[in-house]
């Protein structure tokens, strides 16, 4: 009896299936890890060898893409189905989807994870009430990365920190100040810390292994201790009626704790903290590793201008500089108009001719919200005349400024670098002007 030949289309399909079956395990895992959970589960039909692959994924992400086309299948059903059918360890769990989830659902998922040697845990509560983290999460001593948004943190009294934690992100997290400080102190391997809008006034950072810090909030003061390894720091604080008193310079006290700093971003109101205290024209110790500096500064304030100049003079390795200019608040304008303030400002501006410290490594300058104000243009002229290797200065004028008038003034400014280019960005369009 003659054997019937298989159709070419079927043969081609079998060959394609064989290709999937023969892929190395690490390649299969990488493919699945880049797919949404819903798509990863569907791959089980591709090959018999892939049937249980999605059930063995160590990284589980339940975000806004985790939805079912069937009306009777809810977000909670999907998470339950994946967790109950999962085989092996769960190293990463991210829950950033699902609207108005019930507390008991989140708590039982966290309880399940606490028994699976979880290493990365991300929970984002974007709507509704903040979620109180259950005590079982604090038993996860294999945790390397913890990220919480919209949560309440009340560790049990027996909690002694996460001994393996390297990265911590808190956004809109409610916790007591002493809880935060104890948490940081009890995470000896912590390298990265991101803190946004906490609920306490005094921020103290004491973390000997910390290398990256990004902080935003309404603080009365910010202090650093045992932070000698910090290399990347960004601090933004909100306005508040404050009165800071200090015998020594806050800027000096900060940089003593940051000897290895490479990137420094200073938000507007944090600069106001740094200007407090007596300040010499040059820091006692230079920031020899600082390559990137970003500062929000009010050029109506002589103390702020002097602080920025002091920073630049003490940063011989800086290669990129960002300056965001901002006007005085309405309630501050009377203060800056006072005769003694204007006299101090004139004295600071006269330093441009007396202070000669070439910025020998500065190659890129970005200046935002420039207006036709003499104090701002004097500072920009100073930069151009003291930057012999400058390649680009990118200028974005203030919305209310006459751009054409500013361009003409910039064209008349001298430059130390014959190869420098000034790029003028129009705030009202995508076009730009370069000279």
PDB file of C-alpha atoms in Angstrom, residues 13 15-24 28 31 46-47 49-50:
ATOM      1  CA  UNK A  13       4.599  23.886  10.416  1.00  0.00           C
ATOM      2  CA  UNK A  15       9.699  22.260  11.004  1.00  0.00           C
ATOM      3  CA  UNK A  16       8.848  25.583  12.622  1.00  0.00           C
ATOM      4  CA  UNK A  17       7.734  23.774  15.800  1.00  0.00           C
ATOM      5  CA  UNK A  18      10.999  21.828  15.817  1.00  0.00           C
ATOM      6  CA  UNK A  19      12.902  25.099  15.680  1.00  0.00           C
ATOM      7  CA  UNK A  20      11.166  26.255  18.850  1.00  0.00           C
ATOM      8  CA  UNK A  21      11.722  22.884  20.522  1.00  0.00           C
ATOM      9  CA  UNK A  22      15.443  22.974  19.857  1.00  0.00           C
ATOM     10  CA  UNK A  23      16.091  26.451  21.217  1.00  0.00           C
ATOM     11  CA  UNK A  24      18.500  26.514  24.204  1.00  0.00           C
ATOM     12  CA  UNK A  28      13.669  30.439  25.748  1.00  0.00           C
ATOM     13  CA  UNK A  31      12.146  35.316  25.144  1.00  0.00           C
ATOM     14  CA  UNK A  46       4.228  26.201  20.365  1.00  0.00           C
ATOM     15  CA  UNK A  47       5.965  23.036  21.485  1.00  0.00           C
ATOM     16  CA  UNK A  49       8.986  21.427  25.513  1.00  0.00           C
ATOM     17  CA  UNK A  50       7.472  24.883  25.998  1.00  0.00           C
TER      18      UNK A  50
END
